[in-house]
Short mmCIF file of C-alpha atoms and ligand atoms in Angstrom, two decimals:
data_model
loop_
_atom_site.label_atom_id
_atom_site.label_comp_id
_atom_site.label_asym_id
_atom_site.label_seq_id
_atom_site.Cartn_x
_atom_site.Cartn_y
_atom_site.Cartn_z
CA MET A 1 136.38 116.52 188.62
CA ALA A 2 133.69 118.98 187.49
CA ALA A 3 134.33 122.56 188.42
CA ASP A 4 133.08 123.19 191.85
CA ALA A 5 133.45 126.71 193.60
CA GLY A 6 132.32 125.46 196.76
CA GLN A 7 128.70 126.89 196.56
CA THR A 8 125.32 125.84 195.80
CA PRO A 9 123.50 127.03 193.08
CA THR A 10 120.59 128.29 194.56
CA ALA A 11 121.57 132.33 195.37
CA ALA A 12 118.37 133.98 195.88
CA PRO A 13 117.36 136.52 192.94
CA PRO A 14 117.23 139.93 192.93
CA SER A 15 114.79 141.13 195.82
CA PRO A 16 112.90 144.26 194.89
CA SER A 17 113.41 145.95 198.67
CA GLU A 18 116.98 144.84 198.34
CA PRO A 19 119.16 147.90 200.19
CA ILE A 20 120.49 150.60 198.36
CA ALA A 21 124.30 150.13 197.85
CA LYS A 22 126.83 152.69 199.78
CA MET A 23 128.42 154.89 197.18
CA ASP A 24 131.63 154.61 198.55
CA ALA A 25 131.59 150.75 198.27
CA ILE A 26 130.96 151.55 194.49
CA VAL A 27 133.51 153.97 193.96
CA SER A 28 136.26 151.72 195.62
CA LEU A 29 135.38 148.73 193.08
CA CYS A 30 135.41 151.29 190.38
CA ALA A 31 138.61 152.36 190.94
CA ARG A 32 140.08 148.48 191.90
CA ARG A 33 138.89 146.39 189.28
CA GLY A 34 139.38 149.10 186.26
CA PHE A 35 135.75 150.88 185.92
CA ILE A 36 136.43 154.36 186.75
CA TRP A 37 138.90 156.63 188.71
CA GLN A 38 139.88 159.96 189.00
CA SER A 39 141.49 161.92 185.86
CA SER A 40 145.06 162.44 186.69
CA GLU A 41 145.44 160.53 189.69
CA ILE A 42 149.50 160.76 189.63
CA TYR A 43 149.33 164.25 189.91
CA GLY A 44 146.55 164.37 192.82
CA GLY A 45 143.61 164.53 190.43
CA ILE A 46 141.51 166.95 188.72
CA ASN A 47 138.08 167.81 190.07
CA GLY A 48 135.07 167.19 187.90
CA PHE A 49 137.25 164.96 185.56
CA TRP A 50 137.30 161.11 184.83
CA ASP A 51 138.88 158.15 183.30
CA TYR A 52 136.98 155.16 182.30
CA GLY A 53 139.61 152.34 182.93
CA PRO A 54 139.39 148.49 180.68
CA LEU A 55 136.37 147.83 181.86
CA GLY A 56 134.60 151.09 182.25
CA VAL A 57 135.29 151.93 178.56
CA GLU A 58 133.49 148.31 177.75
CA LEU A 59 130.54 149.10 179.56
CA LYS A 60 130.54 152.68 178.16
CA ASN A 61 130.75 151.45 175.07
CA ASN A 62 128.36 148.70 175.40
CA LEU A 63 125.51 151.41 176.78
CA LYS A 64 126.25 153.62 173.67
CA ALA A 65 125.86 150.97 171.11
CA LEU A 66 122.42 149.86 172.97
CA TRP A 67 121.37 153.59 172.54
CA TRP A 68 122.48 153.76 169.22
CA GLN A 69 120.68 150.35 168.38
CA ARG A 70 117.47 151.52 169.90
CA VAL A 71 117.60 155.22 168.89
CA VAL A 72 118.87 155.20 165.33
CA ARG A 73 119.15 151.93 163.58
CA GLU A 74 115.89 150.02 164.64
CA ARG A 75 114.19 153.27 162.93
CA ASP A 76 113.84 154.66 159.45
CA ASP A 77 112.80 157.85 160.97
CA VAL A 78 116.43 159.03 162.40
CA GLU A 79 119.71 159.69 161.26
CA GLY A 80 123.15 159.89 163.14
CA LEU A 81 125.51 162.93 163.29
CA ASP A 82 129.04 163.58 164.77
CA SER A 83 129.38 166.91 164.67
CA SER A 84 132.59 168.83 165.87
CA ILE A 85 133.12 169.57 169.50
CA ILE A 86 133.64 173.57 169.05
CA ALA A 87 131.00 175.43 166.94
CA HIS A 88 131.08 178.85 165.52
CA PRO A 89 130.91 181.22 168.60
CA ARG A 90 127.36 182.43 166.97
CA THR A 91 125.70 179.21 167.91
CA TRP A 92 126.22 179.68 171.64
CA ALA A 93 124.72 183.51 171.29
CA ALA A 94 122.03 182.13 169.38
CA SER A 95 121.24 179.46 172.18
CA GLY A 96 121.04 181.55 175.03
CA HIS A 97 124.03 179.80 176.69
CA VAL A 98 126.39 183.33 176.40
CA GLU A 99 123.60 185.12 178.25
CA HIS A 100 121.85 182.59 180.56
CA PHE A 101 123.81 179.25 180.88
CA SER A 102 124.87 180.23 184.29
CA ASP A 103 124.61 178.89 187.94
CA PRO A 104 124.39 181.48 191.13
CA LEU A 105 127.65 181.60 193.02
CA VAL A 106 128.74 182.95 196.31
CA ASP A 107 131.88 183.11 198.09
CA CYS A 108 132.98 182.98 201.81
CA ARG A 109 135.08 185.90 202.51
CA ALA A 110 136.73 184.05 205.15
CA CYS A 111 137.82 180.73 203.97
CA LYS A 112 137.15 181.57 200.27
CA LYS A 113 135.25 178.34 199.91
CA ARG A 114 132.89 178.84 196.42
CA VAL A 115 129.65 177.01 196.26
CA ARG A 116 126.23 177.32 194.08
CA ALA A 117 124.18 179.71 196.27
CA ASP A 118 121.19 176.71 195.96
CA GLN A 119 123.61 174.01 197.34
CA LEU A 120 124.50 176.11 201.07
CA ASP A 121 123.97 173.40 202.78
CA ASP A 122 126.62 170.94 201.25
CA ALA A 123 129.51 173.70 202.13
CA GLY A 124 130.61 172.38 205.67
CA PRO A 125 131.58 174.69 208.46
CA CYS A 126 133.85 177.20 207.68
CA PRO A 127 137.43 177.08 209.08
CA ALA A 128 138.75 180.34 209.00
CA ARG A 129 135.93 182.31 211.42
CA LYS A 130 136.49 182.89 215.05
CA GLY A 131 133.93 182.30 217.41
CA THR A 132 131.49 180.81 214.73
CA SER A 133 131.40 178.15 212.17
CA GLU A 134 129.17 179.95 210.23
CA HIS A 135 130.54 181.22 206.45
CA ASP A 136 130.41 184.92 205.58
CA TRP A 137 129.18 184.61 202.08
CA THR A 138 129.14 187.07 199.67
CA PRO A 139 125.62 188.15 197.84
CA ALA A 140 125.05 185.70 194.96
CA ARG A 141 126.56 186.50 191.50
CA ASN A 142 125.66 184.90 187.85
CA PHE A 143 128.79 182.48 187.01
CA ASN A 144 128.50 181.24 183.40
CA LEU A 145 129.02 177.43 183.04
CA MET A 146 130.53 177.45 179.67
CA LEU A 147 134.28 175.88 179.25
CA SER A 148 136.02 178.53 176.98
CA THR A 149 139.15 178.19 174.54
CA GLN A 150 140.64 180.28 171.64
CA ILE A 151 141.47 179.34 168.01
CA GLY A 152 144.45 180.16 166.27
CA ALA A 153 147.34 182.57 166.96
CA GLN A 154 145.46 185.42 167.92
CA GLN A 155 144.22 185.79 171.92
CA ASP A 156 141.60 188.19 171.39
CA ALA A 157 137.92 188.43 171.87
CA ALA A 158 137.29 187.52 168.08
CA SER A 159 139.20 184.00 168.55
CA GLN A 160 137.45 183.13 171.64
CA ALA A 161 135.16 179.59 171.48
CA PHE A 162 133.40 177.53 173.28
CA LEU A 163 133.57 173.86 174.19
CA ARG A 164 129.80 172.59 173.53
CA ALA A 165 127.63 172.70 176.52
CA GLU A 166 125.57 170.27 175.10
CA THR A 167 125.48 168.55 171.81
CA CYS A 168 122.25 169.43 170.57
CA GLN A 169 123.31 172.63 168.94
CA SER A 170 124.92 171.35 165.99
CA ILE A 171 121.90 168.92 165.13
CA PHE A 172 120.00 172.43 164.67
CA LEU A 173 122.91 173.82 162.46
CA ASP A 174 122.96 170.77 160.47
CA MET A 175 119.16 170.17 160.40
CA LYS A 176 118.59 171.05 156.88
CA ARG A 177 121.88 169.20 155.56
CA VAL A 178 120.91 166.26 157.22
CA ARG A 179 117.29 166.32 156.17
CA GLU A 180 118.16 166.70 152.40
CA SER A 181 120.95 164.21 152.00
CA ALA A 182 119.08 161.75 153.90
CA ARG A 183 116.06 162.69 152.11
CA GLN A 184 113.84 162.53 155.23
CA LYS A 185 110.60 164.06 155.77
CA ILE A 186 109.03 165.21 158.96
CA PRO A 187 108.84 163.78 161.45
CA PHE A 188 112.13 162.73 161.80
CA GLY A 189 115.12 162.90 164.03
CA ILE A 190 118.50 163.26 163.99
CA ALA A 191 120.54 161.61 167.00
CA GLN A 192 124.25 162.27 168.37
CA ILE A 193 126.40 161.08 171.20
CA GLY A 194 129.85 162.86 172.05
CA LYS A 195 131.14 165.04 174.65
CA ALA A 196 130.01 168.00 176.33
CA PHE A 197 131.58 170.35 178.98
CA ARG A 198 130.19 172.51 181.82
CA ASN A 199 132.50 174.43 184.28
CA GLU A 200 130.31 173.16 187.06
CA ILE A 201 130.54 175.13 190.39
CA ASN A 202 130.65 171.73 192.64
CA PRO A 203 131.28 168.72 190.72
CA ARG A 204 130.35 165.60 193.13
CA ASN A 205 128.78 162.56 193.43
CA PHE A 206 131.48 160.58 191.76
CA THR A 207 130.67 160.91 187.83
CA PHE A 208 127.05 162.24 188.66
CA ARG A 209 127.95 165.86 187.99
CA SER A 210 131.34 166.01 186.06
CA ARG A 211 132.72 169.10 183.99
CA GLU A 212 133.30 166.70 181.12
CA PHE A 213 130.90 163.83 180.28
CA GLU A 214 128.89 162.71 177.03
CA GLN A 215 125.45 162.93 176.29
CA ALA A 216 123.29 161.07 173.98
CA GLU A 217 120.60 163.16 172.29
CA LEU A 218 118.07 162.86 170.01
CA GLU A 219 116.29 165.79 168.81
CA PHE A 220 113.13 164.79 166.69
CA PHE A 221 111.29 167.32 164.55
CA VAL A 222 107.50 167.24 164.15
CA HIS A 223 104.81 169.63 162.58
CA PRO A 224 103.32 171.94 165.27
CA SER A 225 99.92 169.78 165.41
CA GLU A 226 102.10 166.80 166.57
CA ARG A 227 104.26 167.80 169.35
CA GLU A 228 102.35 166.28 172.25
CA LYS A 229 101.97 162.77 170.44
CA TRP A 230 105.59 162.60 169.93
CA PHE A 231 106.34 163.50 173.36
CA GLU A 232 104.38 161.02 174.63
CA HIS A 233 106.17 158.60 172.06
CA TRP A 234 109.55 159.47 173.10
CA LEU A 235 108.77 159.65 177.02
CA ALA A 236 107.30 155.93 176.54
CA GLN A 237 110.17 154.71 174.14
CA ARG A 238 112.90 156.08 176.72
CA LEU A 239 111.34 154.85 179.90
CA ALA A 240 111.28 151.35 178.29
CA PHE A 241 114.96 151.77 177.38
CA HIS A 242 115.67 152.48 181.04
CA ARG A 243 113.67 149.20 181.76
CA GLU A 244 115.64 147.35 179.64
CA LEU A 245 119.15 148.11 181.33
CA GLY A 246 117.53 146.46 184.55
CA PHE A 247 116.40 149.76 186.34
CA ARG A 248 113.54 148.39 188.50
CA ASP A 249 110.61 150.75 189.09
CA GLU A 250 110.81 151.35 192.71
CA ARG A 251 114.34 153.01 191.75
CA LEU A 252 113.08 154.78 188.20
CA ARG A 253 110.35 157.66 188.00
CA VAL A 254 109.16 160.41 185.89
CA ARG A 255 109.16 163.78 187.30
CA PRO A 256 107.15 166.19 185.00
CA HIS A 257 108.62 169.97 184.98
CA ARG A 258 106.19 172.46 187.02
CA PRO A 259 105.21 175.20 184.59
CA GLU A 260 107.51 177.59 186.57
CA GLU A 261 110.47 175.36 186.03
CA LEU A 262 110.02 175.55 182.17
CA ALA A 263 112.27 177.19 180.07
CA HIS A 264 109.90 180.14 178.77
CA TYR A 265 110.11 178.69 175.30
CA ALA A 266 109.63 175.03 176.43
CA ARG A 267 105.80 173.35 176.41
CA ALA A 268 106.55 170.52 178.05
CA ALA A 269 109.88 168.64 180.00
CA SER A 270 109.91 165.77 182.26
CA ASP A 271 113.00 164.14 183.99
CA VAL A 272 113.53 160.59 183.71
CA GLU A 273 115.24 160.30 187.53
CA PHE A 274 116.99 157.40 189.00
CA LEU A 275 117.10 156.54 192.93
CA PHE A 276 121.32 156.84 193.65
CA PRO A 277 122.60 156.36 197.25
CA PHE A 278 122.69 160.16 197.05
CA GLY A 279 118.83 160.63 196.35
CA TRP A 280 116.64 160.61 193.62
CA GLN A 281 118.22 162.59 190.68
CA GLU A 282 117.86 163.29 187.06
CA ILE A 283 119.61 160.95 184.35
CA GLU A 284 117.57 162.12 181.16
CA GLY A 285 115.35 165.05 180.07
CA ILE A 286 112.64 164.70 177.53
CA HIS A 287 112.02 168.09 176.27
CA ASP A 288 109.34 169.92 173.86
CA ARG A 289 111.68 172.60 172.95
CA GLY A 290 109.10 174.52 170.57
CA ASP A 291 110.71 175.89 167.42
CA TRP A 292 112.70 178.24 169.77
CA ASP A 293 116.19 176.82 168.78
CA LEU A 294 115.47 176.77 164.95
CA ARG A 295 114.20 179.96 164.88
CA ARG A 296 117.00 181.72 167.02
CA HIS A 297 119.66 179.95 164.17
CA SER A 298 117.61 181.14 161.23
CA GLU A 299 117.77 184.87 163.00
CA TYR A 300 121.47 184.76 164.08
CA SER A 301 122.78 182.97 161.09
CA GLY A 302 120.54 184.73 158.34
CA LYS A 303 119.33 181.27 156.83
CA ASP A 304 115.87 180.14 156.85
CA LEU A 305 115.32 176.94 158.37
CA SER A 306 111.97 176.46 158.02
CA ILE A 307 110.69 174.21 155.58
CA THR A 308 107.79 173.21 153.15
CA ASP A 309 105.55 170.34 153.26
CA GLU A 310 105.77 168.84 149.42
CA GLU A 311 102.07 168.03 149.74
CA THR A 312 100.18 170.75 151.15
CA ARG A 313 103.06 173.55 150.60
CA GLU A 314 102.41 174.73 154.15
CA ARG A 315 105.65 176.42 155.38
CA TYR A 316 106.45 176.30 158.83
CA THR A 317 109.54 175.78 161.57
CA PRO A 318 108.98 172.26 162.98
CA MET A 319 108.78 171.92 166.66
CA VAL A 320 111.29 170.01 168.29
CA ILE A 321 111.14 167.32 170.87
CA GLU A 322 114.23 166.28 172.48
CA THR A 323 115.40 163.43 174.50
CA SER A 324 118.82 163.63 176.49
CA VAL A 325 120.48 161.22 178.34
CA GLY A 326 123.74 161.53 180.51
CA VAL A 327 125.92 158.74 179.41
CA ASP A 328 127.88 159.03 182.19
CA ARG A 329 125.16 159.07 184.86
CA THR A 330 123.61 156.30 183.37
CA CYS A 331 126.61 154.27 183.48
CA LEU A 332 126.65 155.18 187.32
CA ALA A 333 123.04 154.37 187.76
CA LEU A 334 123.77 150.89 186.16
CA LEU A 335 126.47 150.23 188.52
CA CYS A 336 124.53 151.18 191.51
CA SER A 337 121.43 149.28 190.24
CA ALA A 338 123.36 146.40 189.67
CA TYR A 339 125.88 146.28 192.73
CA ALA A 340 124.97 143.67 195.50
CA GLU A 341 126.55 142.14 198.56
CA GLU A 342 125.31 138.71 199.32
CA LYS A 343 125.64 136.55 202.03
CA ALA A 344 123.56 133.46 200.63
CA ALA A 345 123.36 130.89 203.37
CA GLU A 346 126.10 127.81 202.77
CA ALA A 347 127.74 129.87 200.66
CA GLU A 348 130.96 132.40 200.90
CA PRO A 349 129.67 135.79 200.50
CA ARG A 350 130.32 137.67 197.14
CA THR A 351 129.78 141.00 195.93
CA VAL A 352 128.28 140.96 192.43
CA LEU A 353 127.18 143.14 189.81
CA ARG A 354 123.77 142.10 188.13
CA LEU A 355 124.51 144.04 184.86
CA PRO A 356 122.26 143.30 182.11
CA ALA A 357 124.56 140.56 180.29
CA ARG A 358 124.58 142.42 176.78
CA LEU A 359 126.14 145.51 178.28
CA ALA A 360 129.18 143.28 180.79
CA PRO A 361 132.44 144.39 180.05
CA VAL A 362 133.41 140.62 180.31
CA GLN A 363 130.81 138.41 178.87
CA VAL A 364 132.17 135.02 178.95
CA ALA A 365 135.41 134.07 181.30
CA VAL A 366 137.32 131.34 180.43
CA LEU A 367 138.64 129.48 183.28
CA PRO A 368 140.84 126.39 183.38
CA LEU A 369 140.64 124.29 186.63
CA ALA A 370 144.38 123.88 186.76
CA LYS A 371 147.20 125.34 184.57
CA LYS A 372 147.83 121.64 182.67
CA LEU A 373 144.54 122.55 181.05
CA ALA A 374 145.50 125.71 179.41
CA GLU A 375 145.76 124.41 175.95
CA PRO A 376 142.05 123.13 175.33
CA ALA A 377 141.02 126.01 177.50
CA LEU A 378 143.05 128.67 174.95
CA ARG A 379 141.87 127.05 172.30
CA LEU A 380 137.89 127.40 173.40
CA ALA A 381 138.41 130.80 174.63
CA ALA A 382 139.96 131.76 171.05
CA GLY A 383 136.89 130.70 169.23
CA LEU A 384 134.39 132.35 171.68
CA ARG A 385 136.44 135.89 171.22
CA ARG A 386 135.17 135.98 167.27
CA HIS A 387 131.65 136.32 169.16
CA PHE A 388 132.13 137.77 172.54
CA ALA A 389 133.99 139.90 174.98
CA VAL A 390 136.01 136.95 176.32
CA PHE A 391 138.27 137.31 179.70
CA TYR A 392 141.01 133.99 179.99
CA ASP A 393 142.20 133.31 183.56
CA GLU A 394 144.23 130.31 184.65
CA ALA A 395 145.91 131.20 188.12
CA GLY A 396 144.58 130.42 191.83
CA ASN A 397 141.31 128.99 193.16
CA ILE A 398 138.49 128.60 190.95
CA GLY A 399 136.32 129.95 193.89
CA ARG A 400 138.24 133.08 193.98
CA ARG A 401 138.30 133.40 190.41
CA TYR A 402 134.42 133.37 190.08
CA ARG A 403 134.28 135.64 192.77
CA ARG A 404 136.22 137.97 190.53
CA GLN A 405 134.05 137.72 187.81
CA ASP A 406 131.01 138.01 190.07
CA GLU A 407 132.45 141.48 190.91
CA ILE A 408 132.64 142.69 187.41
CA GLY A 409 129.86 141.34 186.33
CA THR A 410 131.00 139.04 183.97
CA PRO A 411 127.18 136.67 183.40
CA PHE A 412 128.75 133.40 182.10
CA CYS A 413 132.05 131.35 183.35
CA VAL A 414 132.79 128.60 181.39
CA THR A 415 135.37 126.12 183.28
CA VAL A 416 137.58 123.37 181.43
CA ASP A 417 138.08 120.71 183.93
CA PHE A 418 139.69 117.07 183.67
CA GLU A 419 137.29 115.47 182.51
CA SER A 420 136.47 117.35 179.69
CA GLU A 421 139.46 115.75 177.61
CA GLY A 422 137.19 112.54 177.78
CA ASP A 423 133.57 113.84 177.72
CA ALA A 424 133.98 116.86 175.28
CA LYS A 425 132.31 118.65 177.95
CA VAL A 426 132.97 122.12 179.89
CA THR A 427 130.91 123.68 182.67
CA VAL A 428 129.29 127.27 182.30
CA ARG A 429 128.36 128.66 185.24
CA GLU A 430 126.17 131.78 185.83
CA ARG A 431 126.66 134.92 187.36
CA ASP A 432 123.53 135.08 189.31
CA SER A 433 122.06 131.89 190.05
CA MET A 434 125.79 130.36 190.50
CA ALA A 435 124.09 127.31 189.15
CA GLN A 436 126.50 125.39 186.82
CA GLN A 437 125.73 122.81 183.73
CA ARG A 438 127.86 120.60 181.60
CA ILE A 439 127.51 121.74 177.96
CA ALA A 440 129.01 119.55 174.82
CA ASP A 441 132.33 122.30 174.13
CA ASP A 442 131.28 122.65 170.40
CA ALA A 443 127.87 123.89 171.81
CA VAL A 444 128.89 126.50 173.78
CA ALA A 445 129.08 129.43 171.80
CA ALA A 446 125.40 128.53 170.54
CA TYR A 447 124.06 128.24 173.83
CA LEU A 448 126.15 131.63 175.03
CA ARG A 449 124.86 133.62 172.40
CA GLU A 450 121.21 132.59 172.72
CA ARG A 451 121.73 133.43 176.42
CA LEU A 452 123.35 137.16 175.59
CA GLU A 453 121.07 137.66 172.77
CA GLY A 454 118.05 136.90 174.76
CA GLY A 455 118.68 139.34 177.21
CA GLY A 456 121.01 136.75 179.63
P1 ATP B 1 121.93 169.22 186.46
O1 ATP B 1 120.04 169.76 186.56
O2 ATP B 1 121.29 168.10 187.34
O3 ATP B 1 122.54 169.98 186.09
P2 ATP B 1 120.75 169.62 183.44
O4 ATP B 1 119.07 169.95 183.62
O5 ATP B 1 121.23 170.66 183.68
O6 ATP B 1 121.53 168.66 185.02
P3 ATP B 1 120.65 169.02 180.81
O7 ATP B 1 121.01 170.01 180.39
O8 ATP B 1 119.14 168.19 180.76
O9 ATP B 1 120.67 168.70 182.45
O10 ATP B 1 121.06 167.81 180.17
C1 ATP B 1 120.90 166.73 179.98
C2 ATP B 1 121.48 165.33 180.39
O11 ATP B 1 122.86 165.16 180.45
C3 ATP B 1 121.10 165.25 181.97
O12 ATP B 1 120.05 164.50 182.21
C4 ATP B 1 122.39 164.49 182.82
O13 ATP B 1 122.10 162.99 182.44
C5 ATP B 1 123.56 165.16 181.62
N1 ATP B 1 124.27 166.07 182.56
C6 ATP B 1 123.64 167.32 182.50
N2 ATP B 1 125.10 167.89 183.47
C7 ATP B 1 125.59 167.12 183.63
C8 ATP B 1 127.19 167.00 184.35
N3 ATP B 1 127.61 167.90 185.05
N4 ATP B 1 127.93 165.59 184.42
C9 ATP B 1 127.30 164.53 184.03
N5 ATP B 1 126.35 164.42 183.32
C10 ATP B 1 125.37 166.12 183.09
#
């Protein structure tokens, strides 16, 4: 008997006009299957903080590894960095964060609700006022978004430090050291992935706006005459990356900043936006930051961060093209883009995550058709584990087991059945088409490697 989920292998491929999944279905799947849930759940949760469970951490690590592969490893002109989260406090004075990194905040005098002044529509009715549901807002005041901490035993202003609000500032502090130690010449870049912290007034939309999150940032240092060229280069590279994640054109767009939106030092900026169930939102920013950061750090540290061109002897401060993507926002976009509830004719309805195969938390599930077949199935799983992220499951109805794998995005299931012993073949079942084929058990690893590395 060959493995049979009672389904025809004819599920329709994803249609471009598929409806956008509901957010609550995705949030519930994430908690139920161990992707993401609220931090400190047993204490009632803590607003704006999230934990990535067994499947979530695999997805996030795979995404970070792909970014690192494309941005750092495949290029001669980009170096990696892992700097400390807490930098010298002067860093944040120089960068302008101490003075300017704030959002306008208002309080309701009646119910004490506190919201961003540009998000009053989200506040809902006031529960505390009599005769009206309108809030009684205070005038807006600026609220600094940096989270602070104390260093050492002294608890005074001199010991105050900040958890970084973005990962890029240390890249500027370390630019000279990296350039010299890695023997790089302009143009070159420094990339870093790491945690950033912002005391957001209203964390919301699941992980979209959190207080602790991860960024993957690249600061690319160029000659002033080449800034437009490199801005266009990195914008194109980054869009190609998002397409590689499976984001279809109708859910991905570039929004150039209007001149009045640009930071005073910036020449150009574009947001890469994704269409979430809650609307179009930024997942990445590509910025021409000019020489602002290096100049400010030169000024505040007293260390000259300009460079001399070895050939022309020209002395100048490099311009910076930045790409800054939120790892958590991109994970969320991946989940939203991959999620589908299917009701194909003649097949049982299923929920499926059509994640790109190389990002899936489990790449191959090994499923013996019956417990009696555990021994050869475990042997097969052990061999495959050396190459892939493997999950082994021998309990329950095979159709249900397939569906549990579909729901977490496992691209391939390999089933050992009663005929396997005789013909030395197993059944490989694909997530998207649900097509099944018999393959020699010693050829499975090569087959899967080709499918997974060839993009699934
Ligand atoms: P927003 O306008 O949504 O607050 P931003 O323009 O302040 O974002 P940047 O400072 O450009 O964001 O940060 C770069 C990237 O870091 C963003 O594109 C986003 O993906 C991510 N990011 C920023 N703030 C948060 C947050 N509070 N939670 C999760 N990710 C974030």
